[in-house]
Amino acid sequence: MSTAPTPAANEQLPLATAREGSLLHWAGITWLLAKRTFRLRYLGSRLGLGWAFVQPLVQATVLTFLFTEVFKVHRVPHYPLYVLSGVMTWQAFAGGVNGATTSAVDNASLLRKIPMPALVFPLSQVVSVLLVYLLQCIVLVIGAIAFGTAGLQLLLLPLVPLLVGLIATGIGCFTCAFHPAIRDVRFVVDSALLMLFYATPILYDPSRIPASLRGFLAINPMYGVVSLARTALLQQPYEGTALAISFGAAAVLVVVGLLVFRRRSAFFADLA
Amino acid sequence: MTTRLLMSGAGKRYPHPSLRKKSADSWSLRGVDLTVEAGEIVAVVGRNGAGKSTLLKLAAGVTHPSAGEVRRARRVAPLIEVGAGFHPDLTGRENVALNGRLLGMSDAEVAAKLESIVDFAELRHVIDSPVKTYSSGMFMRLGFSVAIATEPELLLVDEVLAVGDLPFQVKCLDRIREIRESGAGILFVSHNLAAVQSLSDRALLLEQGEPRLSGGVREVIGAYHELLALGGRGGELGSEAGSDAAVQLVSSHAVDMDGRPRELWDPGDRVVVEMVVEAREDVGPSMVGATLHKEGGGMIGSWLGLNAPRLAPMSAGERRTFSLEVLLNVAAGSYVIDVGMGNEDLSVTHFEQPAVHLAVSTRLGSTGLVDFAPVLTEGDRAG
């Protein structure tokens, strides 16, 4: 008689690296981590969450002054709301991508000690940024009411955080997958986001750009997202092609990002 | 019997192959076969860098094995570093909530157990303060309390018995025994050999990433000590220590009064340290001295052979054998006897270095530094 455990008995024990907790459990943890990140961002400051509004408002004020009074480049109607909606949307996207990129390394102490799916880290970063953005959207809607541009098209607004979340998740998971092994990734991401910022019509009106070049700009998935925000808030004409590109890109980026992340995250604990 | 952990041929190679520059084969751990059954405590001992932490990480499942297979029960409490993931700016209560969830408890479970966790950690008065205001002992107590509250099927313990003060340590050990009673398997890494001996059912000795010996605790601890003694401290020293000293310790070992080597000593044993030295230059009559150290715990005693006979003069190249008999009235632990030799007025030291490592077993119920061998008698003793 062999005393070795039978193969059948072994099968009952899952692999140590299997993560089979219910999806709901890990979704709950993602939410918990997102709330923690959100809370920690403002914890200890006197103004607290107020900074989520003061910062972009200051930025929008400066930019409005700069573009309408100093440069007098072009006149965009309701420029303060125009630039504020662009800045807030962009910051949500860039914040999500940046946070997600470094999230595995930032949480290395957890990754090395507690068995858990690494995906909760980039996801919780994106979620926490979206929480801030959703609150900022309230300010944007108030702005739209104040400028008299609010209307039925406001119903499109919820699509904006959805798209921002998906695109940031896709790109953020992709960059996060490489960051533990290649620490240059965060700097590459920084530079790429800076270029993309100017390629996105946040400060300027894309209709001033030659049509041929504009088609080229719309390849940037954030182009469609930002213009959708303005359709919702400022009754800007709706740009169908750009929007389709954004949705398509969001889907592709999420799938590619998650697949790459799944492959590479298996070795995070050894690298982070 | 239910198996809680099953490692077969498990190995881990760093770094990940995709990052390895040259073909440097650096296995941190290799060929480990290990099972932990329900209700069993298995200890892993070995020197620093022997692969103990890698083994725990594989068991926890935070890292993938490069070879072999690791299977384990679903619910695991990895006490690899207590309080891992505690955020300094959050309160104790908030950290417990998050940590408990990460360790697999549901929201409701966390809520139900929060009070008992706080009570176990004895931190009720500060539980709503940020943990950055905690002392390191308080921090660890809280981390330990959360982890053991998860009712794990497999508990992985890495040196956390150094948590807090003595009463808390005793409480932790009791709790670990309770968890064992409840049917969990426990894998336990420690340098505290007394704890290993008093807690474990079996033990595994790792050396340079490979399993050396698996079996009874006494046997494994003994082999571990042999390894310590050989590993550059005592034994065949060669050029290791004091190569510029006038006298070299060629070999040294500890035997009992019958001349037999022992793996494990008991409190109260007499130990004979036999040494062979070789003079590298002419030395006059020499005085001998010795100290007894507890590993990681400082000096227990020191002795100079002022009243002892001097060793006769030696000429260059001459070997001399001598021995020193000592009484081990110390409590359980790991000890080192350093032996030194100098000229008569001690103005010149010929050599001074560790001669032997000794593992002393536990006398049931005895703790502290010395073993004072209490004997209880009921009634009138003279009668």
XYZ file of C-alpha atoms in Angstrom:
655
model
C 0.000 0.000 0.000
C 1.317 3.356 -0.989
C 0.914 6.117 1.536
C 1.351 8.839 -1.076
C -1.740 10.984 -1.520
C -3.809 9.795 -4.447
C -4.023 12.079 -7.468
C -7.724 12.470 -6.818
C -7.017 13.859 -3.357
C -4.504 16.284 -4.837
C -6.988 17.590 -7.346
C -9.155 18.791 -4.504
C -6.475 21.219 -3.438
C -6.270 24.204 -5.759
C -2.945 25.495 -7.038
C -1.456 27.962 -4.594
C -1.381 30.632 -7.271
C -5.017 30.151 -8.286
C -7.185 33.133 -7.419
C -10.593 31.691 -7.125
C -12.303 34.010 -4.722
C -15.625 35.091 -6.170
C -15.609 37.960 -8.631
C -17.863 39.813 -6.245
C -15.323 39.509 -3.447
C -12.548 41.009 -5.561
C -14.849 43.652 -6.991
C -15.623 44.589 -3.392
C -11.927 44.847 -2.655
C -11.350 46.978 -5.752
C -14.049 49.306 -4.506
C -12.524 49.335 -1.017
C -9.063 50.149 -2.382
C -10.531 52.838 -4.628
C -12.259 54.430 -1.646
C -9.007 54.233 0.290
C -7.089 55.978 -2.502
C -9.835 58.587 -2.773
C -9.823 59.198 0.969
C -6.047 59.298 1.252
C -5.782 61.835 -1.546
C -7.603 64.449 0.504
C -6.988 63.158 4.037
C -5.241 65.653 6.245
C -5.749 68.705 4.014
C -7.981 71.419 5.459
C -9.981 71.914 2.295
C -10.187 68.166 1.702
C -12.361 67.247 -1.252
C -12.654 70.974 -2.047
C -9.348 70.681 -3.869
C -11.007 68.484 -6.482
C -12.915 71.618 -7.507
C -10.518 74.427 -6.659
C -7.614 73.027 -8.678
C -9.385 72.705 -12.039
C -11.280 75.968 -11.480
C -8.008 77.827 -10.941
C -6.570 76.182 -14.006
C -9.618 77.046 -16.098
C -9.540 80.650 -14.886
C -5.884 81.038 -15.802
C -6.391 79.409 -19.195
C -9.483 81.495 -19.917
C -7.601 84.672 -19.116
C -4.632 83.552 -21.170
C -6.563 82.548 -24.249
C -9.301 85.144 -24.330
C -7.454 88.207 -22.992
C -3.740 87.751 -23.705
C -3.458 85.691 -26.867
C -6.932 86.497 -28.177
C -6.360 83.599 -30.557
C -9.918 82.739 -31.282
C -13.263 83.143 -29.731
C -14.888 79.987 -28.509
C -18.355 80.503 -27.031
C -18.538 79.894 -23.257
C -14.795 79.394 -23.191
C -14.573 78.968 -19.348
C -16.907 75.971 -19.435
C -15.313 74.781 -22.660
C -11.846 74.683 -21.142
C -13.033 73.435 -17.724
C -14.850 70.454 -19.241
C -11.746 69.655 -21.285
C -9.359 69.994 -18.358
C -11.451 67.928 -15.937
C -12.020 65.157 -18.469
C -8.373 65.080 -19.381
C -7.215 65.050 -15.776
C -9.465 62.112 -15.009
C -8.001 60.212 -17.942
C -4.361 61.145 -17.261
C -4.754 60.581 -13.514
C -6.222 57.148 -14.133
C -3.461 56.131 -16.529
C -0.688 57.472 -14.298
C -2.123 55.912 -11.161
C -2.709 52.564 -12.811
C 0.782 52.465 -14.342
C 2.604 52.569 -11.021
C -0.087 50.816 -8.985
C 1.570 47.381 -8.926
C 4.892 48.760 -7.723
C 3.164 51.096 -5.278
C 1.437 48.108 -3.712
C 4.432 45.794 -3.815
C 4.214 45.212 -0.063
C 0.772 43.684 -0.540
C 1.628 41.799 -3.721
C 4.575 40.065 -2.129
C 2.711 38.962 0.955
C -0.961 38.435 0.339
C -2.234 36.200 -2.447
C -4.544 38.375 -4.486
C -5.210 39.190 -8.144
C -2.964 42.099 -9.106
C -5.697 43.506 -11.337
C -7.408 45.096 -8.334
C -4.618 47.691 -8.139
C -4.875 49.382 -11.567
C -8.658 49.025 -11.497
C -8.984 50.663 -8.098
C -6.826 53.568 -9.272
C -9.091 54.189 -12.243
C -12.198 53.864 -10.086
C -10.908 56.331 -7.501
C -10.120 58.878 -10.214
C -13.600 58.393 -11.667
C -15.115 59.067 -8.253
C -13.497 62.496 -8.277
C -14.539 63.055 -11.879
C -18.162 62.184 -11.194
C -18.250 64.837 -8.487
C -16.624 67.311 -10.853
C -19.298 66.534 -13.422
C -21.818 68.058 -11.045
C -19.865 71.320 -11.269
C -19.844 71.028 -15.052
C -23.608 70.539 -15.163
C -24.092 73.570 -12.915
C -21.841 75.448 -15.343
C -23.972 74.358 -18.280
C -27.088 75.585 -16.513
C -25.366 78.891 -15.712
C -24.260 79.409 -19.317
C -27.692 78.429 -20.545
C -26.414 75.527 -22.602
C -28.078 72.767 -20.597
C -30.573 70.669 -22.476
C -31.672 67.175 -23.277
C -28.241 66.356 -24.676
C -27.014 66.377 -21.055
C -28.292 62.815 -20.978
C -25.216 61.909 -23.020
C -22.896 63.071 -20.231
C -22.747 59.717 -18.345
C -21.111 58.219 -21.436
C -18.081 60.453 -20.859
C -16.905 58.974 -17.530
C -17.708 55.539 -18.927
C -15.423 56.095 -21.909
C -12.734 57.745 -19.779
C -12.851 54.756 -17.430
C -12.602 52.174 -20.191
C -9.805 53.897 -22.091
C -7.830 54.613 -18.915
C -8.319 50.991 -17.805
C -7.099 49.635 -21.137
C -4.033 51.838 -21.377
C -3.344 51.745 -17.623
C -3.439 47.945 -17.426
C -1.167 47.714 -20.444
C 1.429 50.108 -19.019
C 1.086 48.655 -15.520
C 1.845 45.215 -16.947
C 5.285 46.393 -18.030
C 6.141 48.837 -15.283
C 7.406 46.392 -12.618
C 9.945 44.947 -15.055
C 10.754 48.129 -16.954
C 10.664 51.130 -14.669
C 11.135 53.535 -17.586
C 7.496 52.939 -18.438
C 6.196 55.608 -16.096
C 8.370 58.260 -17.720
C 7.367 57.126 -21.176
C 3.748 57.369 -20.055
C 4.342 60.876 -18.693
C 5.826 62.068 -21.972
C 3.204 60.362 -24.084
C 0.408 61.928 -22.025
C 1.983 65.363 -22.452
C 1.995 64.958 -26.230
C -1.514 63.586 -26.231
C -2.692 66.548 -24.156
C -1.825 68.951 -26.932
C -3.148 66.605 -29.575
C -6.531 66.707 -27.834
C -8.711 69.792 -28.313
C -8.755 70.839 -24.677
C -7.510 74.411 -24.942
C -8.275 75.104 -28.581
C -11.164 74.730 -30.961
C -10.494 71.942 -33.443
C -12.655 73.593 -36.092
C -9.799 76.087 -36.536
C -7.559 73.260 -37.623
C -7.549 72.275 -41.328
C -9.992 69.459 -41.962
C -7.288 67.104 -43.252
C -5.298 67.436 -40.058
C -8.440 67.192 -37.947
C -9.183 63.712 -39.241
C -5.708 62.770 -38.138
C -6.310 64.202 -34.644
C -9.469 62.133 -34.265
C -7.395 58.948 -34.239
C -6.665 59.945 -30.643
C -9.463 58.260 -28.698
C -9.630 61.138 -26.233
C -10.609 63.483 -29.062
C -14.015 61.868 -29.336
C -14.444 61.741 -25.549
C -13.698 65.420 -25.027
C -15.920 66.445 -27.928
C -18.724 64.282 -26.528
C -18.394 66.116 -23.208
C -18.877 69.359 -25.089
C -21.808 68.029 -27.033
C -23.442 67.193 -23.731
C -22.539 70.395 -21.909
C -22.276 73.040 -24.638
C -24.588 71.764 -27.353
C -21.639 71.480 -29.688
C -22.331 69.577 -32.894
C -21.847 65.916 -32.383
C -18.820 64.298 -34.091
C -19.922 60.836 -35.096
C -16.690 59.492 -36.531
C -14.591 60.645 -33.608
C -17.067 59.125 -31.189
C -17.097 55.819 -33.051
C -13.303 55.782 -32.924
C -13.429 56.400 -29.176
C -15.826 53.552 -28.547
C -13.910 51.194 -30.816
C -10.600 52.146 -29.235
C -12.040 51.737 -25.742
C -13.147 48.188 -26.516
C -9.862 47.199 -28.154
C -7.733 48.844 -25.470
C -9.614 47.148 -22.644
C -9.305 43.710 -24.222
C -5.633 44.106 -25.138
C -4.794 45.748 -21.819
C -6.426 43.006 -19.763
C -4.902 40.191 -21.826
C -1.400 41.603 -21.583
C -1.894 42.310 -17.899
C -3.054 38.772 -17.256
C 0.044 37.339 -18.905
C 2.562 39.578 -17.237
C 1.083 40.022 -13.782
C 1.943 36.419 -12.844
C 5.464 37.542 -12.027
C 4.743 40.850 -10.332
C 5.593 39.523 -6.895
C 9.101 38.691 -8.136
C 9.641 42.079 -9.730
C 7.660 44.722 -7.917
C -6.473 13.034 6.764
C -6.913 16.332 4.968
C -3.880 17.810 3.347
C -3.525 21.545 3.748
C -0.347 22.095 1.773
C 1.258 19.919 -0.833
C 4.517 20.841 -2.510
C 5.980 18.428 -4.995
C 9.354 19.100 -6.536
C 8.731 22.784 -5.978
C 11.482 25.183 -6.960
C 11.937 28.856 -7.589
C 14.501 30.541 -9.757
C 15.244 34.261 -9.678
C 15.003 36.452 -11.504
C 12.267 35.647 -13.940
C 13.769 33.921 -17.052
C 12.744 36.770 -19.334
C 14.964 39.114 -17.361
C 17.952 36.900 -16.797
C 20.979 38.334 -18.525
C 23.371 35.423 -18.659
C 22.710 31.778 -18.045
C 23.377 32.196 -14.326
C 21.264 29.493 -12.751
C 20.180 30.983 -9.494
C 17.728 28.688 -7.795
C 16.512 30.131 -4.537
C 14.729 26.907 -3.822
C 14.839 23.553 -5.480
C 13.234 20.140 -5.241
C 11.076 20.661 -2.176
C 8.575 17.926 -1.350
C 6.518 18.900 1.610
C 3.078 18.201 2.954
C 1.293 19.789 5.848
C -1.730 17.900 7.076
C -4.639 19.318 8.999
C -3.765 19.753 12.654
C -0.042 19.646 12.037
C 2.682 22.190 12.677
C 5.700 21.868 10.430
C 8.750 24.034 11.016
C 11.273 25.135 8.431
C 14.746 25.963 9.685
C 17.866 27.049 7.904
C 20.365 29.834 7.735
C 19.672 33.231 6.225
C 19.333 32.849 2.482
C 18.596 29.139 2.710
C 15.285 29.666 0.915
C 12.850 29.762 3.823
C 11.103 32.946 2.755
C 10.875 31.745 -0.839
C 9.264 28.571 0.413
C 6.670 30.573 2.343
C 5.940 32.743 -0.686
C 5.380 29.667 -2.810
C 3.113 28.205 -0.172
C 1.162 31.446 0.052
C 0.887 31.502 -3.708
C 2.121 35.056 -4.147
C 4.758 33.758 -6.517
C 4.666 31.031 -9.156
C 6.970 28.032 -8.823
C 9.594 27.782 -11.575
C 9.476 24.015 -11.189
C 7.154 21.499 -9.612
C 3.756 22.175 -8.187
C 2.324 23.828 -5.099
C -1.233 23.147 -3.979
C -2.883 24.364 -0.855
C -6.156 24.876 0.938
C -8.125 27.890 -0.200
C -8.186 29.862 2.981
C -4.651 30.881 3.854
C -3.383 33.406 6.380
C 0.111 34.389 5.351
C 1.836 35.954 8.319
C 4.810 36.613 6.104
C 4.999 40.130 7.339
C 2.352 41.126 9.795
C 0.538 44.284 8.954
C 1.501 44.079 5.300
C -0.510 46.724 3.549
C -1.428 48.708 6.619
C -1.571 52.328 5.609
C 0.039 54.646 8.154
C -2.507 57.440 7.665
C -5.563 55.262 8.195
C -6.870 54.346 11.612
C -6.443 50.929 13.133
C -10.108 50.202 12.542
C -9.945 51.142 8.845
C -6.812 49.090 8.343
C -8.346 46.070 10.030
C -11.360 46.309 7.734
C -9.260 46.400 4.571
C -6.703 43.847 5.725
C -9.409 41.424 6.813
C -11.066 41.667 3.416
C -7.749 41.133 1.649
C -7.183 38.027 3.723
C -10.469 36.610 2.527
C -13.063 37.641 5.096
C -16.399 38.937 3.926
C -17.706 42.344 4.921
C -20.051 40.769 7.440
C -17.298 38.624 8.940
C -15.056 41.645 9.376
C -17.846 43.531 11.081
C -18.615 40.592 13.347
C -15.015 40.008 14.367
C -13.750 43.553 14.580
C -14.322 43.821 18.308
C -12.601 40.555 19.132
C -9.668 41.474 16.887
C -9.245 44.765 18.687
C -9.527 43.058 22.057
C -7.004 40.398 21.164
C -4.537 43.056 20.063
C -5.239 44.975 23.315
C -5.536 48.178 21.326
C -9.045 49.337 22.137
C -7.800 52.708 23.381
C -6.028 53.625 20.136
C -8.055 51.793 17.506
C -9.409 55.025 16.047
C -6.004 56.683 15.752
C -3.906 56.473 12.582
C -1.572 53.493 12.799
C 1.420 55.761 12.178
C 1.049 56.758 15.812
C 1.441 53.126 16.925
C 4.637 51.644 18.240
C 6.098 48.843 16.160
C 4.878 46.353 18.757
C 1.310 47.671 18.575
C 1.462 47.607 14.783
C 2.495 43.977 14.738
C -0.026 42.982 17.378
C -2.831 44.383 15.267
C -1.516 42.668 12.125
C -1.242 39.354 13.905
C -4.710 39.665 15.390
C -6.338 40.297 12.005
C -4.549 37.429 10.325
C -5.461 34.840 12.900
C -9.051 36.036 13.032
C -9.575 34.773 9.481
C -10.002 31.142 10.597
C -7.405 29.929 8.118
C -7.071 26.389 6.846
C -3.395 27.032 6.339
C -1.386 29.406 8.480
C 2.031 30.530 7.307
C 4.134 32.062 10.043
C 7.408 33.867 9.454
C 9.205 34.937 12.596
C 6.171 36.683 13.968
C 6.653 35.148 17.355
C 8.909 38.097 17.990
C 5.710 40.101 18.247
C 5.266 42.288 21.259
C 6.139 41.513 24.836
C 6.341 38.142 26.518
C 2.689 37.889 27.662
C 1.539 38.677 24.143
C 3.898 36.085 22.696
C 2.458 33.486 25.012
C -1.033 34.501 23.892
C 0.039 34.163 20.248
C 1.473 30.711 20.824
C -1.728 29.655 22.567
C -3.748 30.992 19.675
C -1.564 29.147 17.169
C -2.170 25.919 19.082
C -5.906 26.664 19.056
C -5.836 27.183 15.306
C -4.104 23.856 14.998
C -6.765 22.190 17.144
C -9.411 23.621 14.841
C -7.880 21.610 11.988
C -5.594 24.089 10.298
C -2.186 23.167 8.988
C 0.634 25.426 10.068
C 3.920 26.052 8.339
C 6.282 27.914 10.522
C 9.663 29.531 9.897
C 11.712 30.680 12.814
C 15.178 31.245 14.123
C 13.795 30.753 17.583
C 14.694 27.109 17.974
C 13.040 26.882 21.357
C 9.741 27.866 19.770
C 10.318 25.460 16.900
C 10.958 22.666 19.319
C 8.049 23.309 21.601
C 5.484 23.880 18.837
C 6.307 21.710 15.876
C 5.434 18.152 15.016
C 7.938 17.863 12.202
C 10.661 19.977 10.701
C 12.464 20.576 7.437
C 16.038 21.809 7.163
C 16.927 23.913 4.133
C 20.455 24.679 3.048
C 21.297 26.735 -0.026
C 17.807 26.302 -1.353
C 17.732 22.539 -1.074
C 16.058 20.332 1.488
C 18.724 18.717 3.654
C 16.705 16.791 6.156
C 13.048 16.303 6.838
C 11.826 14.523 9.907
C 11.595 14.761 13.664
C 12.168 18.132 15.256
C 15.069 17.079 17.496
C 16.869 15.416 14.648
C 16.448 18.377 12.317
C 17.490 20.940 14.894
C 20.552 18.870 15.598
C 21.465 18.740 11.922
C 20.899 22.468 11.686
C 23.396 23.023 14.455
C 25.937 20.811 12.829
C 25.510 22.953 9.747
C 25.953 26.149 11.745
C 29.091 24.776 13.322
C 30.543 23.797 9.962
C 29.477 26.884 8.165
C 32.496 29.053 8.770
C 32.146 29.088 12.534
C 34.239 26.535 14.371
C 34.905 23.193 12.734
C 37.430 23.175 9.933
C 38.202 26.827 9.946
C 41.231 27.069 7.697
C 41.878 30.648 6.753
C 38.402 31.787 7.744
C 39.104 33.561 10.991
C 42.151 35.191 12.478
C 44.512 34.256 9.704
C 47.032 36.713 11.080
C 46.744 35.317 14.615
C 49.709 33.574 16.170
C 47.633 30.471 16.868
C 45.040 28.898 14.633
C 42.057 26.870 15.717
C 42.319 23.827 13.497
C 39.243 21.971 14.639
C 36.766 22.011 17.460
C 33.736 20.024 18.451
C 31.497 19.383 21.385
C 31.060 15.921 22.925
C 29.356 14.655 26.037
C 31.114 13.186 29.076
C 31.323 9.831 27.315
C 33.054 11.400 24.321
C 30.049 11.124 22.027
C 28.921 14.017 19.821
C 25.336 15.172 20.410
C 22.814 16.865 18.167
C 20.791 18.356 20.918
C 21.727 19.082 24.493
C 19.545 19.182 27.522
C 19.691 21.854 30.186
C 22.128 20.753 32.884
C 24.334 18.680 30.585
C 28.094 18.838 30.857
C 29.756 19.561 27.534
C 33.364 18.904 26.618
C 34.720 21.205 23.923
C 37.644 19.482 22.256
C 39.958 21.688 20.278
C 43.085 21.336 18.185
C 45.214 24.437 17.669
C 48.276 25.027 15.594
C 50.932 27.643 16.339
C 52.100 29.690 13.387
C 54.932 31.222 15.378
C 56.598 30.455 18.710
C 54.383 31.260 21.670
C 55.091 31.096 25.371
C 52.820 29.612 28.060
C 49.218 30.565 27.245
C 46.156 31.344 29.281
C 42.768 30.148 28.007
C 39.448 31.900 28.341
C 35.922 31.324 27.083
C 32.549 33.018 26.790
C 29.071 31.646 26.372
C 26.720 33.579 24.066
C 23.101 33.062 23.335
C 22.579 33.451 19.602
C 20.957 36.768 19.017
C 20.820 37.332 22.757
C 24.220 38.513 23.941
C 26.704 37.123 26.403
C 25.581 34.804 29.172
C 28.886 34.258 30.850
C 32.576 34.835 30.470
C 35.538 33.101 32.063
C 39.300 33.621 32.179
C 41.492 30.702 33.216
C 43.374 32.649 35.891
C 43.476 29.650 38.215
C 43.606 27.087 35.440
C 46.840 25.536 34.227
C 48.626 27.351 31.434
C 49.073 25.625 28.107
C 52.746 24.747 27.640
C 54.789 26.844 25.174
C 54.456 25.904 21.505
C 56.905 26.307 18.683
C 55.916 27.334 15.176
C 54.032 24.583 13.332
C 53.292 22.604 16.479
C 49.781 21.275 17.088
C 48.212 21.003 20.490
C 45.005 19.352 21.664
C 43.130 20.610 24.700
C 39.603 20.513 25.987
C 37.317 22.595 28.114
C 34.478 21.141 30.128
C 31.492 23.347 30.831
C 28.112 23.058 32.502
C 25.126 23.999 30.374
C 22.793 25.400 32.973
C 20.980 27.454 30.400
C 17.404 27.467 29.164
C 16.374 26.311 25.699
C 18.027 28.079 22.810
C 20.942 28.238 20.521
C 24.337 28.962 22.027
C 27.886 29.639 20.946
C 31.000 29.050 23.000
C 33.852 31.339 22.043
C 37.324 30.227 23.080
C 40.351 32.472 23.230
C 44.017 32.131 24.095
C 46.535 34.734 25.117
C 49.929 35.120 26.762
C 50.215 35.027 30.542
C 49.524 38.676 31.284
C 46.985 38.781 28.451
C 48.841 41.600 26.712
C 48.760 39.529 23.514
C 45.777 37.582 22.252
C 46.722 34.591 20.177
C 43.248 33.911 18.947
C 39.647 34.315 19.963
C 36.793 32.882 17.964
C 33.638 30.779 18.128
C 34.489 27.174 18.811
C 31.173 25.326 18.980
C 27.461 25.815 18.450
C 25.095 24.117 20.851
C 21.358 23.650 20.648
C 19.768 23.268 24.024
C 16.358 21.669 24.278
C 13.371 22.857 26.202
C 12.644 21.731 29.707
C 8.877 21.744 29.805
C 7.616 24.907 31.432
C 10.999 26.566 31.569
C 11.783 29.935 29.972
C 14.304 32.712 30.506
C 18.067 32.668 30.354
C 19.190 30.086 32.878
C 17.924 26.698 33.767
C 17.777 26.599 37.535
C 16.487 23.025 37.554
C 13.640 23.356 40.023
C 12.642 20.139 41.793
C 9.316 20.081 43.596
C 8.818 17.970 46.682
C 5.624 17.696 48.641
C 5.742 17.288 52.381
C 8.773 17.500 54.677
C 11.846 16.952 52.611
C 14.113 15.917 55.433
C 11.617 13.224 56.342
